[in-house]
Amino acid sequence: MRPQDVVTTAAPPAPSPGRVEVEQAEAALVEHYPRLVRIAYLVLPPSLGRNRRVLTAHALAQRSLPRGRTTPAGAEDTAVPAARRAAGAPGPGYAYVRGRVLRQALDAGLPLRRAAWPKRSQLPPLLPHVWGLRVFPRSGGADELALDQRLSALSGPGRAAFVLRGLERLADSEVRHVLTAAGVEDAHAALAEADGVLPQYGLLDSAEFDPCSLQARPTDLIRRRQHVKAGLVAAAALAVCGALLGLPGDGWGPDGAAAPVYARNPAAEAALDPAKLTRVSPTVWQHSTRTDFSVWPARGALTGDHALLRRALAVWARPGSAVQVSATPGTPPGPPMGSPQLLYAGEVDQARVVLLHDGLRVVRYAEPKEGTGGVALDFARTDAADAASSGALVAGRTDGNVRYLTAPWVRAVSVRDLLAPHGGPRALSRGADGVTAPLPSPAQARDCRTWEVLELRDGTSARLLTDLGELTPARLTSGPPSAPKDVTARAARASWARTACLLPGVRASGVRSVNSWQYAAQPLPEANGTAAWLCTRAETWRGRGSRVMAQFQAPGPQDNAPGAVVARSQDTASCGVRDPRVLAGVLWKSRAGRWYVLAAGSEQFVSLTTSGGVKGSAQGSLLAVPAKAGARAELNGRLTDGSRVGALR
């Protein structure tokens, strides 16, 4: 069978409304960005012109995150039907972002009124912006042009109804729910208007309506030349004024990009003194009872540069408005509680980098080697670190590559491609200061053709670490939650080859480790081979915010084809040390074209039952019941103690 044939019935048709965290919405936006921009482009009024529609569609998608840490209760527009989730359609995070995109796109088509301020979506977007070029999607055929003309004759709600039907494949009742949540007063009229367009829904996926695959042409060259001349004159005048205002002196001040001092406190001032930084001896880790960041020695060629260290400490305590500050979820970005520990100070690519540790957090300060702009300050929580989770830190990122600073106990460093489980490791060089050569960062890649991870060896074990876009790489393991192991066995690497491309779903969420556990193997009906059921759990440094995915990996022509995600959950104990059990189901199509509801539970289940659209039961932890296409079922299981539990959701 093919992974795209897999759809789920593990979740109920519509979950109850709840809160959506900004990290959850951001993950959905990043994962499904091309799809959301296409929806905005199709719903926006064609009268804007293709260039402005493209830029406005991107702007609406990028402005669709919640303004606070969470959305108000019930803020999602509607649930995605369970029959489509395993094909990649997500849950409440995506539903919320899609609702925001639709509402803004519909607002952009409203007429401007004199008595009211225009809404932000009715104005040309400030960002993104393209200078000197007009951009527009690639031209399609005659059918796409005809469909675009018919859609341009519809109202904004009518276009939205057509797009939700065709591109999102929602039923009419779900379309009405989404439109009502987006502010449409008469959703029934919008559906009736959409009925007047020939339902050529397959054309919506063509390049004609893809604002992420663009062509470019120049603007008015003569007018642009006149504007450039005027701009050069203004820039020259501004430079002269700036030079006069900036005299005397240039370059970094003693505190660099730090904000002005707002108070005098002896303890706080002592924490900003480079001479009082904690510097650990290079041999302490060899006899210490602890093996974590607290025993890392101070390394790098600039550990004696007191001016650099003072700027780093001052910016940490008082980051100015020009400093780019980032922090993993649950990490307080405040000043140090005392004199921190110096881990590294040196040059990495085109930046001077300082890494500091205060017992709770690791902080990375970076400034350019030339000039005084582009200062960055990154925070990552690292409390309760151990030898497995303190093997490396990100030292720098440049041009899609990442460099790591490795722990002093690491003896060898190599690179593995998770998508090539039968390939061997590739040696990765590192300098005397422990900084590795650059390797491609999967967290910054646009596709998932490779997933290169760091393999660290300390003499007794080999650990895999992957970059998820944060200061601390995440450790990858395999096995039951009670005894996860490093990914060294061939079977574990083969399982991770089909799981790696799902890791973007847990990016930028403060992940400490990701464990993938094959909890069941199920012989498929009609002798279609054996499928694997896996539970993948991402644990965070802060303890809460864990994310769980249940996967269905069916046999196929490609050994490393990604598994189908049939259930997701967040902040749950399932598939973890405290509750090492999981149950999930899927609607599956055999090679002969017949449909079945398949389900599998971990070893604690003694029987499984389906109800609703498909009724059936089975003894043991596996179930296969004939069904019809699009059927929905409720899945439950009975444990060895007689209690009943539902599927992961």
Coordinates of C-alpha atoms in Angstrom, one line a residue, residues 19 53 64 125 158 197 234 264 416 518 527 535 566 644:
R19 CA -6.7 26.7 23.9
R53 CA -2.0 39.1 -4.1
S64 CA -1.8 34.6 11.7
P125 CA 1.7 44.8 3.2
G158 CA -18.1 32.4 -2.2
V197 CA -18.7 27.1 -10.4
A234 CA 19.0 61.6 0.5
R264 CA 23.2 50.3 40.8
R416 CA 25.0 10.0 10.0
Q518 CA 7.7 0.2 18.0
A527 CA -1.5 -11.0 2.9
C535 CA 4.8 5.8 19.2
V566 CA -2.6 8.6 12.8
R644 CA -11.3 0.7 29.5

